mmCIF file of C-alpha atoms in Angstrom:
data_model
loop_
_atom_site.group_PDB
_atom_site.id
_atom_site.type_symbol
_atom_site.label_atom_id
_atom_site.label_comp_id
_atom_site.label_asym_id
_atom_site.label_seq_id
_atom_site.Cartn_x
_atom_site.Cartn_y
_atom_site.Cartn_z
ATOM 1 C CA MET E 17 27.282 -30.977 -19.343
ATOM 2 C CA SER E 18 26.883 -27.637 -21.113
ATOM 3 C CA GLU E 19 28.885 -24.609 -20.020
ATOM 4 C CA LYS E 20 25.710 -22.968 -18.759
ATOM 5 C CA ALA E 21 24.728 -26.032 -16.705
ATOM 6 C CA LYS E 22 28.253 -26.269 -15.322
ATOM 7 C CA THR E 23 28.186 -22.616 -14.230
ATOM 8 C CA THR E 24 24.807 -23.122 -12.583
ATOM 9 C CA GLN E 25 26.028 -26.192 -10.691
ATOM 10 C CA LEU E 26 29.242 -24.558 -9.517
ATOM 11 C CA LEU E 27 27.463 -21.434 -8.283
ATOM 12 C CA MET E 28 24.858 -23.457 -6.426
ATOM 13 C CA GLU E 29 27.533 -25.569 -4.741
ATOM 14 C CA TRP E 30 29.521 -22.451 -3.850
ATOM 15 C CA ALA E 31 26.511 -20.810 -2.201
ATOM 16 C CA ILE E 32 25.565 -23.898 -0.200
ATOM 17 C CA ASN E 33 29.139 -24.446 0.964
ATOM 18 C CA LYS E 34 29.423 -20.753 1.876
ATOM 19 C CA ILE E 35 26.328 -21.023 4.060
ATOM 20 C CA LYS E 36 27.426 -24.256 5.717
ATOM 21 C CA THR E 37 30.903 -22.928 6.388
ATOM 22 C CA ASP E 38 30.336 -19.296 7.357
ATOM 23 C CA TYR E 39 26.622 -18.998 8.224
ATOM 24 C CA PRO E 40 25.391 -22.384 9.512
ATOM 25 C CA ASP E 41 23.194 -20.794 12.188
ATOM 26 C CA ASP E 42 22.415 -17.561 10.347
ATOM 27 C CA VAL E 43 20.730 -18.641 7.092
ATOM 28 C CA ALA E 44 17.517 -20.671 7.116
ATOM 29 C CA LEU E 45 17.059 -21.334 3.392
ATOM 30 C CA LEU E 46 18.654 -20.942 -0.013
ATOM 31 C CA VAL E 47 16.047 -20.676 -2.751
ATOM 32 C CA ALA E 48 16.021 -20.805 -6.538
ATOM 33 C CA VAL E 49 13.103 -19.688 -8.709
ATOM 34 C CA GLU E 50 12.240 -22.168 -11.412
ATOM 35 C CA GLY E 51 11.495 -20.657 -14.782
ATOM 36 C CA ALA E 52 12.971 -17.263 -13.901
ATOM 37 C CA SER E 53 15.635 -17.475 -16.596
ATOM 38 C CA VAL E 54 15.034 -15.205 -19.572
ATOM 39 C CA ASN E 55 16.683 -16.069 -22.870
ATOM 40 C CA GLU E 56 18.603 -18.770 -20.989
ATOM 41 C CA ASP E 57 20.550 -16.171 -18.999
ATOM 42 C CA GLY E 58 20.603 -18.452 -15.969
ATOM 43 C CA HIS E 59 18.866 -15.913 -13.724
ATOM 44 C CA GLY E 60 17.329 -17.528 -10.648
ATOM 45 C CA GLU E 61 18.613 -21.001 -11.499
ATOM 46 C CA PRO E 62 21.728 -21.471 -9.325
ATOM 47 C CA PHE E 63 19.918 -19.449 -6.612
ATOM 48 C CA ASP E 64 17.751 -16.392 -6.343
ATOM 49 C CA TYR E 65 17.618 -15.444 -2.679
ATOM 50 C CA PHE E 66 18.152 -16.683 0.857
ATOM 51 C CA VAL E 67 16.094 -16.395 4.043
ATOM 52 C CA PRO E 68 18.234 -15.070 6.912
ATOM 53 C CA ALA E 69 17.706 -16.529 10.368
ATOM 54 C CA THR E 70 19.690 -13.821 12.155
ATOM 55 C CA GLU E 71 20.817 -10.285 11.422
ATOM 56 C CA ARG E 72 24.287 -11.623 10.695
ATOM 57 C CA GLY E 73 22.837 -13.798 7.951
ATOM 58 C CA ASN E 74 22.182 -10.693 5.849
ATOM 59 C CA GLU E 75 25.952 -10.422 5.333
ATOM 60 C CA LEU E 76 25.725 -13.261 2.788
ATOM 61 C CA ALA E 77 24.117 -10.841 0.319
ATOM 62 C CA GLN E 78 26.192 -9.905 -2.727
ATOM 63 C CA THR E 79 25.943 -9.094 -6.431
ATOM 64 C CA PHE E 80 28.317 -10.018 -9.247
ATOM 65 C CA ILE E 81 28.542 -10.599 -13.019
ATOM 66 C CA ILE E 82 29.870 -13.773 -14.662
ATOM 67 C CA ASN E 83 30.217 -13.900 -18.428
ATOM 68 C CA GLY E 84 27.775 -11.033 -18.793
ATOM 69 C CA VAL E 85 25.088 -12.573 -16.549
ATOM 70 C CA GLY E 86 24.261 -10.599 -13.420
ATOM 71 C CA SER E 87 23.549 -12.420 -10.168
ATOM 72 C CA ASP E 88 21.972 -11.028 -7.030
ATOM 73 C CA LEU E 89 22.110 -13.232 -3.957
ATOM 74 C CA TYR E 90 19.791 -11.214 -1.752
ATOM 75 C CA PRO E 91 17.856 -11.733 1.494
ATOM 76 C CA ARG E 92 14.084 -12.156 1.731
ATOM 77 C CA SER E 93 13.033 -12.188 5.371
ATOM 78 C CA TRP E 94 10.356 -14.462 6.789
ATOM 79 C CA GLU E 95 8.205 -11.361 7.205
ATOM 80 C CA ARG E 96 8.583 -10.433 3.540
ATOM 81 C CA THR E 97 7.784 -14.005 2.544
ATOM 82 C CA GLU E 98 4.581 -13.806 4.556
ATOM 83 C CA ARG E 99 3.719 -10.489 2.865
ATOM 84 C CA THR E 100 4.253 -12.202 -0.464
ATOM 85 C CA ALA E 101 1.771 -14.910 0.530
ATOM 86 C CA ALA E 102 -0.686 -12.144 1.421
ATOM 87 C CA LEU E 103 -0.183 -10.648 -2.078
ATOM 88 C CA GLU E 104 1.358 -7.530 -0.559
ATOM 89 C CA ASP E 105 4.726 -8.075 -2.225
ATOM 90 C CA PRO E 106 4.688 -8.039 -6.050
ATOM 91 C CA ALA E 107 7.314 -10.753 -6.564
ATOM 92 C CA THR E 108 4.815 -13.581 -6.033
ATOM 93 C CA LEU E 109 6.738 -15.812 -8.427
ATOM 94 C CA CYS E 110 9.568 -15.911 -5.896
ATOM 95 C CA LEU E 111 7.319 -17.833 -3.515
ATOM 96 C CA GLY E 112 4.934 -19.685 -5.786
ATOM 97 C CA ASP E 113 7.624 -21.094 -8.094
ATOM 98 C CA ALA E 114 10.359 -21.392 -5.477
ATOM 99 C CA LYS E 115 12.666 -24.403 -5.215
ATOM 100 C CA ILE E 116 14.460 -24.955 -1.920
ATOM 101 C CA LEU E 117 18.144 -25.725 -2.541
ATOM 102 C CA TYR E 118 19.268 -25.761 1.069
ATOM 103 C CA ALA E 119 17.442 -25.783 4.401
ATOM 104 C CA ARG E 120 19.057 -25.277 7.783
ATOM 105 C CA SER E 121 16.458 -27.582 9.326
ATOM 106 C CA LYS E 122 13.301 -29.516 8.581
ATOM 107 C CA GLU E 123 11.393 -26.909 10.569
ATOM 108 C CA ASP E 124 12.634 -24.106 8.302
ATOM 109 C CA GLU E 125 11.594 -26.037 5.215
ATOM 110 C CA GLU E 126 8.160 -26.802 6.653
ATOM 111 C CA ARG E 127 7.664 -23.174 7.658
ATOM 112 C CA PHE E 128 8.420 -22.049 4.112
ATOM 113 C CA GLU E 129 6.088 -24.631 2.599
ATOM 114 C CA ALA E 130 3.305 -23.571 4.967
ATOM 115 C CA ILE E 131 3.698 -19.967 3.823
ATOM 116 C CA ARG E 132 3.609 -21.094 0.194
ATOM 117 C CA GLN E 133 0.365 -22.984 0.851
ATOM 118 C CA THR E 134 -1.054 -19.790 2.370
ATOM 119 C CA LEU E 135 -0.343 -18.084 -0.947
ATOM 120 C CA PHE E 136 -2.209 -20.776 -2.881
ATOM 121 C CA HIS E 137 -5.076 -20.675 -0.382
ATOM 122 C CA ASN E 138 -5.357 -16.898 -0.733
ATOM 123 C CA LEU E 139 -5.359 -17.122 -4.519
ATOM 124 C CA ALA E 140 -8.263 -19.587 -4.296
ATOM 125 C CA ASP E 141 -10.299 -17.325 -1.991
ATOM 126 C CA PRO E 142 -12.657 -15.113 -4.080
ATOM 127 C CA ALA E 143 -13.234 -12.589 -1.292
ATOM 128 C CA PHE E 144 -9.501 -12.236 -0.684
ATOM 129 C CA THR E 145 -8.557 -11.860 -4.347
ATOM 130 C CA TYR E 146 -11.374 -9.348 -4.830
ATOM 131 C CA ARG E 147 -9.937 -7.139 -2.080
ATOM 132 C CA LYS E 148 -6.450 -7.405 -3.564
ATOM 133 C CA ALA E 149 -7.790 -6.579 -7.016
ATOM 134 C CA LEU E 150 -9.391 -3.429 -5.604
ATOM 135 C CA GLU E 151 -6.107 -2.422 -3.964
ATOM 136 C CA ASN E 152 -4.217 -2.791 -7.233
ATOM 137 C CA MET E 153 -6.860 -0.842 -9.160
ATOM 138 C CA ASP E 154 -6.618 1.964 -6.593
ATOM 139 C CA VAL E 155 -2.891 2.216 -7.327
ATOM 140 C CA ALA E 156 -3.534 2.175 -11.088
ATOM 141 C CA MET E 157 -6.029 5.025 -10.754
ATOM 142 C CA ASP E 158 -3.672 7.047 -8.569
ATOM 143 C CA LEU E 159 -1.016 6.685 -11.267
ATOM 144 C CA TYR E 160 -3.529 7.819 -13.890
ATOM 145 C CA ARG E 161 -4.326 10.947 -11.880
ATOM 146 C CA THR E 162 -0.624 11.754 -11.836
ATOM 147 C CA MET E 163 -0.429 11.076 -15.578
ATOM 148 C CA LEU E 164 -3.109 13.701 -16.301
ATOM 149 C CA PHE E 165 -0.831 16.464 -15.050
ATOM 150 C CA GLU E 166 2.421 15.155 -16.523
ATOM 151 C CA GLU E 167 3.752 16.785 -19.710
ATOM 152 C CA ARG E 168 6.991 14.876 -20.332
ATOM 153 C CA VAL E 169 6.397 12.043 -22.776
ATOM 154 C CA TRP E 170 8.801 9.668 -21.104
ATOM 155 C CA ARG E 171 7.080 10.163 -17.775
ATOM 156 C CA VAL E 172 3.625 9.645 -19.268
ATOM 157 C CA ARG E 173 4.785 6.455 -20.986
ATOM 158 C CA CYS E 174 6.376 5.161 -17.779
ATOM 159 C CA LEU E 175 3.186 5.858 -15.829
ATOM 160 C CA ALA E 176 1.174 4.062 -18.507
ATOM 161 C CA GLY E 177 3.439 1.051 -18.115
ATOM 162 C CA TYR E 178 2.889 0.900 -14.377
ATOM 163 C CA ILE E 179 -0.849 1.376 -14.848
ATOM 164 C CA CYS E 180 -0.789 -1.732 -17.042
ATOM 165 C CA ARG E 181 1.220 -3.558 -14.421
ATOM 166 C CA TYR E 182 -1.164 -2.881 -11.538
ATOM 167 C CA ALA E 183 -4.320 -3.390 -13.615
ATOM 168 C CA ALA E 184 -2.924 -6.685 -14.885
ATOM 169 C CA THR E 185 -2.108 -7.757 -11.332
ATOM 170 C CA ALA E 186 -5.739 -7.086 -10.377
ATOM 171 C CA VAL E 187 -6.927 -9.234 -13.277
ATOM 172 C CA ALA E 188 -4.428 -11.974 -12.416
ATOM 173 C CA CYS E 189 -5.686 -12.054 -8.813
ATOM 174 C CA LEU E 190 -9.246 -12.605 -9.971
ATOM 175 C CA ASN E 191 -8.024 -15.428 -12.181
ATOM 176 C CA GLY E 192 -6.511 -17.029 -9.092
ATOM 177 C CA THR E 193 -2.965 -16.669 -10.320
ATOM 178 C CA TYR E 194 0.003 -14.305 -10.478
ATOM 179 C CA TRP E 195 2.376 -13.012 -13.097
ATOM 180 C CA GLN E 196 5.768 -11.398 -13.087
ATOM 181 C CA ALA E 197 6.158 -8.258 -15.164
ATOM 182 C CA TRP E 198 9.906 -8.701 -15.588
ATOM 183 C CA HIS E 199 9.511 -12.316 -16.694
ATOM 184 C CA ASP E 200 6.285 -12.597 -18.675
ATOM 185 C CA GLY E 201 5.216 -9.945 -21.115
ATOM 186 C CA LEU E 202 1.588 -9.030 -20.529
ATOM 187 C CA THR E 203 0.512 -10.138 -24.005
ATOM 188 C CA ASP E 204 1.825 -13.649 -23.362
ATOM 189 C CA ALA E 205 0.630 -13.787 -19.756
ATOM 190 C CA ILE E 206 -3.028 -13.041 -20.478
ATOM 191 C CA LYS E 207 -3.193 -15.878 -22.978
ATOM 192 C CA HIS E 208 -3.206 -18.180 -19.956
ATOM 193 C CA TRP E 209 -5.930 -16.321 -18.046
ATOM 194 C CA LYS E 210 -9.441 -17.657 -18.434
ATOM 195 C CA ASN E 211 -11.283 -14.408 -17.708
ATOM 196 C CA LEU E 212 -10.306 -10.989 -19.045
ATOM 197 C CA PRO E 213 -11.757 -7.467 -19.094
ATOM 198 C CA ASP E 214 -13.384 -6.442 -22.345
ATOM 199 C CA ARG E 215 -10.768 -5.593 -25.008
ATOM 200 C CA PHE E 216 -8.019 -5.704 -22.381
ATOM 201 C CA ALA E 217 -5.349 -6.985 -24.764
ATOM 202 C CA GLU E 218 -6.428 -4.412 -27.335
ATOM 203 C CA HIS E 219 -6.089 -1.540 -24.868
ATOM 204 C CA TYR E 220 -2.660 -2.780 -23.815
ATOM 205 C CA LYS E 221 -1.561 -2.961 -27.448
ATOM 206 C CA ALA E 222 -2.764 0.624 -27.899
ATOM 207 C CA ILE E 223 -0.478 1.690 -25.043
ATOM 208 C CA LEU E 224 2.456 -0.125 -26.629
ATOM 209 C CA ASN E 225 1.863 1.650 -29.926
ATOM 210 C CA ALA E 226 0.799 5.076 -28.652
ATOM 211 C CA PRO E 227 3.052 7.725 -30.275
ATOM 212 C CA ALA E 228 2.357 10.668 -27.972
ATOM 213 C CA LYS E 229 0.982 11.845 -24.631
ATOM 214 C CA GLU E 230 -2.690 12.138 -25.501
ATOM 215 C CA ALA E 231 -2.792 8.719 -27.131
ATOM 216 C CA LEU E 232 -1.145 7.221 -24.055
ATOM 217 C CA ARG E 233 -3.605 8.918 -21.720
ATOM 218 C CA HIS E 234 -6.576 7.773 -23.780
ATOM 219 C CA ALA E 235 -5.377 4.176 -23.989
ATOM 220 C CA ALA E 236 -4.608 4.078 -20.254
ATOM 221 C CA HIS E 237 -8.063 5.453 -19.470
ATOM 222 C CA GLU E 238 -9.711 2.793 -21.615
ATOM 223 C CA LEU E 239 -7.662 0.017 -20.006
ATOM 224 C CA ILE E 240 -8.500 1.197 -16.485
ATOM 225 C CA SER E 241 -12.185 1.590 -17.315
ATOM 226 C CA SER E 242 -12.341 -1.914 -18.722
ATOM 227 C CA ALA E 243 -10.475 -3.395 -15.753
ATOM 228 C CA ARG E 244 -12.668 -1.569 -13.228
ATOM 229 C CA GLN E 245 -15.835 -2.968 -14.756
ATOM 230 C CA PHE E 246 -14.273 -6.416 -14.762
ATOM 231 C CA VAL E 247 -13.269 -6.194 -11.089
ATOM 232 C CA ALA E 248 -16.729 -4.906 -10.102
ATOM 233 C CA GLY E 249 -18.217 -8.091 -11.512
ATOM 234 C CA TYR E 250 -16.385 -10.097 -8.836
ATOM 235 C CA LYS E 251 -17.771 -8.202 -5.858
ATOM 236 C CA PRO E 252 -19.090 -10.743 -3.328
ATOM 237 C CA ALA E 253 -22.874 -10.839 -3.466
ATOM 238 C CA ASP E 254 -23.410 -11.232 0.260
ATOM 239 C CA THR E 255 -21.405 -8.542 2.023
ATOM 240 C CA GLN E 256 -21.368 -9.492 5.687
ATOM 241 C CA PRO E 257 -21.597 -6.832 8.407
ATOM 242 C CA LEU E 258 -19.173 -6.658 11.276
ATOM 243 C CA PRO E 259 -19.998 -8.482 14.525
ATOM 244 C CA ASN E 260 -22.922 -7.087 16.536
ATOM 245 C CA SER E 261 -20.629 -5.635 19.189
ATOM 246 C CA ASP E 262 -19.401 -3.100 16.638
ATOM 247 C CA TYR E 263 -22.862 -1.568 16.324
ATOM 248 C CA GLN E 264 -21.954 0.284 19.487
ATOM 249 C CA TRP E 265 -19.204 1.889 17.401
ATOM 250 C CA LEU E 266 -21.723 2.624 14.629
ATOM 251 C CA LYS E 267 -23.921 4.316 17.197
ATOM 252 C CA ASP E 268 -21.045 6.530 18.328
ATOM 253 C CA TRP E 269 -20.227 7.309 14.689
ATOM 254 C CA TYR E 270 -23.829 8.370 14.039
ATOM 255 C CA GLN E 271 -24.016 10.542 17.139
ATOM 256 C CA GLU E 272 -20.919 12.407 15.975
ATOM 257 C CA LEU E 273 -22.291 12.613 12.417
ATOM 258 C CA ARG E 274 -25.303 14.562 13.661
ATOM 259 C CA THR E 275 -23.174 17.727 13.600
ATOM 260 C CA THR E 276 -22.560 17.325 9.872
ATOM 261 C CA LEU E 277 -26.220 16.448 9.228
ATOM 262 C CA ASN E 278 -27.500 19.438 11.188
ATOM 263 C CA ARG E 279 -25.308 21.763 9.119
ATOM 264 C CA LEU E 280 -26.417 20.057 5.925
ATOM 265 C CA TYR E 281 -30.138 20.434 6.732
ATOM 266 C CA TYR E 282 -29.608 24.085 7.703
ATOM 267 C CA PHE E 283 -27.731 25.015 4.538
ATOM 268 C CA CYS E 284 -30.262 23.177 2.370
ATOM 269 C CA GLY E 285 -33.049 25.058 4.139
ATOM 270 C CA ILE E 286 -31.570 28.484 3.345
ATOM 271 C CA GLY E 287 -30.487 27.505 -0.172
ATOM 272 C CA ALA E 288 -26.739 27.836 0.489
ATOM 273 C CA CYS E 289 -25.464 25.414 -2.129
ATOM 274 C CA ASP E 290 -21.725 25.908 -1.485
ATOM 275 C CA PRO E 291 -21.545 24.841 2.188
ATOM 276 C CA ALA E 292 -24.349 22.315 1.593
ATOM 277 C CA PHE E 293 -22.243 20.674 -1.093
ATOM 278 C CA ILE E 294 -19.197 20.473 1.179
ATOM 279 C CA ASP E 295 -21.172 18.856 4.004
ATOM 280 C CA ALA E 296 -22.921 16.502 1.581
ATOM 281 C CA CYS E 297 -19.517 15.379 0.290
ATOM 282 C CA SER E 298 -18.402 14.731 3.867
ATOM 283 C CA PHE E 299 -21.551 12.702 4.551
ATOM 284 C CA GLN E 300 -21.094 10.774 1.290
ATOM 285 C CA TYR E 301 -17.495 9.877 2.120
ATOM 286 C CA GLU E 302 -18.366 8.645 5.591
ATOM 287 C CA ALA E 303 -21.545 6.840 4.490
ATOM 288 C CA SER E 304 -19.708 4.962 1.739
ATOM 289 C CA ILE E 305 -17.252 3.536 4.261
ATOM 290 C CA ILE E 306 -19.996 2.565 6.700
ATOM 291 C CA ALA E 307 -22.078 0.966 3.955
ATOM 292 C CA GLU E 308 -19.156 -1.257 2.987
ATOM 293 C CA GLU E 309 -18.219 -2.254 6.534
ATOM 294 C CA PHE E 310 -21.756 -2.971 7.728
ATOM 295 C CA GLY E 311 -23.240 -4.385 4.523
ATOM 296 C CA LEU E 312 -25.790 -1.575 4.167
ATOM 297 C CA GLY E 313 -25.809 -1.495 0.370
ATOM 298 C CA GLU E 314 -25.121 1.564 -1.748
ATOM 299 C CA MET E 315 -25.664 4.865 0.011
ATOM 300 C CA ASP E 316 -26.094 7.562 -2.628
ATOM 301 C CA VAL E 317 -26.067 11.020 -1.077
ATOM 302 C CA LEU E 318 -24.887 13.188 -3.957
ATOM 303 C CA GLY E 319 -26.715 11.667 -6.921
ATOM 304 C CA CYS E 320 -29.630 14.097 -6.485
ATOM 305 C CA PHE E 321 -27.537 17.208 -5.770
ATOM 306 C CA ASP E 322 -28.891 20.271 -7.595
ATOM 307 C CA ALA E 323 -27.378 23.657 -6.751
ATOM 308 C CA LYS E 324 -30.671 25.373 -7.687
ATOM 309 C CA ASP E 325 -32.904 23.101 -5.584
ATOM 310 C CA LEU E 326 -31.485 21.616 -2.405
ATOM 311 C CA THR E 327 -34.745 20.139 -1.129
ATOM 312 C CA ARG E 328 -34.074 16.770 -2.763
ATOM 313 C CA LEU E 329 -30.638 16.606 -1.177
ATOM 314 C CA ALA E 330 -32.099 17.294 2.267
ATOM 315 C CA GLY E 331 -34.768 14.656 1.701
ATOM 316 C CA ARG E 332 -32.227 12.081 0.584
ATOM 317 C CA ALA E 333 -29.991 12.801 3.591
ATOM 318 C CA ALA E 334 -32.962 12.374 5.926
ATOM 319 C CA GLU E 335 -33.889 9.088 4.243
ATOM 320 C CA LEU E 336 -30.364 7.717 4.651
ATOM 321 C CA GLU E 337 -30.178 8.955 8.246
ATOM 322 C CA LYS E 338 -33.392 7.106 9.104
ATOM 323 C CA GLY E 339 -31.974 3.944 7.544
ATOM 324 C CA ILE E 340 -28.825 4.199 9.659
ATOM 325 C CA VAL E 341 -30.853 4.760 12.833
ATOM 326 C CA ASP E 342 -33.113 1.805 12.046
ATOM 327 C CA VAL E 343 -30.103 -0.496 11.588
ATOM 328 C CA ILE E 344 -28.541 0.604 14.894
ATOM 329 C CA GLU E 345 -31.758 0.220 16.869
ATOM 330 C CA SER E 346 -32.598 -3.110 15.236
ATOM 331 C CA LYS E 347 -29.482 -4.489 16.935
ATOM 332 C CA GLY E 348 -30.727 -3.454 20.370
ATOM 333 C CA VAL E 349 -28.312 -0.551 20.601
ATOM 334 C CA THR E 350 -29.692 2.618 22.192
ATOM 335 C CA ILE E 351 -28.838 5.970 20.648
ATOM 336 C CA ARG E 352 -28.189 8.537 23.351
ATOM 337 C CA ARG E 353 -30.820 11.204 22.591
ATOM 338 C CA PHE E 354 -31.906 13.814 25.129
ATOM 339 C CA ASP E 355 -34.437 16.626 24.897
ATOM 340 C CA THR E 356 -32.623 18.821 27.409
ATOM 341 C CA VAL E 357 -29.144 19.269 28.814
ATOM 342 C CA GLU E 358 -30.562 18.517 32.264
ATOM 343 C CA ALA E 359 -31.710 15.102 31.042
ATOM 344 C CA PHE E 360 -28.238 14.399 29.633
ATOM 345 C CA ILE E 361 -26.495 15.438 32.859
ATOM 346 C CA ALA E 362 -28.799 13.304 34.931
ATOM 347 C CA ASP E 363 -28.127 10.295 32.714
ATOM 348 C CA ALA E 364 -24.363 10.909 32.620
ATOM 349 C CA ASN E 365 -24.245 11.197 36.421
ATOM 350 C CA LYS E 366 -26.045 7.871 36.794
ATOM 351 C CA LYS E 367 -23.278 6.202 34.795
ATOM 352 C CA THR E 368 -20.575 7.497 37.127
#
């Protein structure tokens, strides 16, 4: 047995004995991560983490260095494991490639395996991976916005690195897989992905070789643009609306929106482009959310905005408003419209 294998075996036995002796009721699982070792450093092989069953179980956590190799025996709660399965925790490898070394009970082992199967099920669900890809691209774009105002080269380069990380995670999701930034370099990882954004590897290489801030910003922009187009191609074709009962909510939303629409029509009518623009932006923001949730298709409010001629904007707003009303009423939901305050009061009193 090699010295490395001997060290791995001894550490694994130590951890299991420690749990059995000191924490028999407090630790549910001891887990290794297969393939986590880099340059044969032994990382993740004797163990990687444990799942505590009680608060006391967290006391098992410790870090140490043996012969230059750092070890971190740390807790991952059941809740964090479930977040990992939902692709909300970035260390997906720790669940997907996990190897159970010790289980307190058969039930604990089965619970863990069920969560792992949830991960694989989610990765095979196109609608789920599409949503997760969008979430990761949102983070990448937020980082890019920060990058635009950053002047320190080291900060710009760091932001570019994290942009790559989140964009790559989006691409990995849509390939039905996961990757670990600290384990697989991106260049090697994408060789195993069937579908890639246009020139994705080239844009990443440009980031690696960028000598200064502007080159980094340009390369990051190109990578994000390519990844966004790629993700858009996976949008489910048949967006399903929410259940019919929620059209009552849509009705209430529309009735409240009338205040914004009334202002918008007024400002367009008097040619006041500044306040008209602000209200049109508010309508666009709200309409985009509603369109997504109720499967209404693209709702373009601002595409026709012209500060010198607001008549087209008013017409477009009226067209979209009619479409919203038609959808609500087609579901048998009555919009509460009244010609006079007396009519409203009479109706409101009937309801009480």
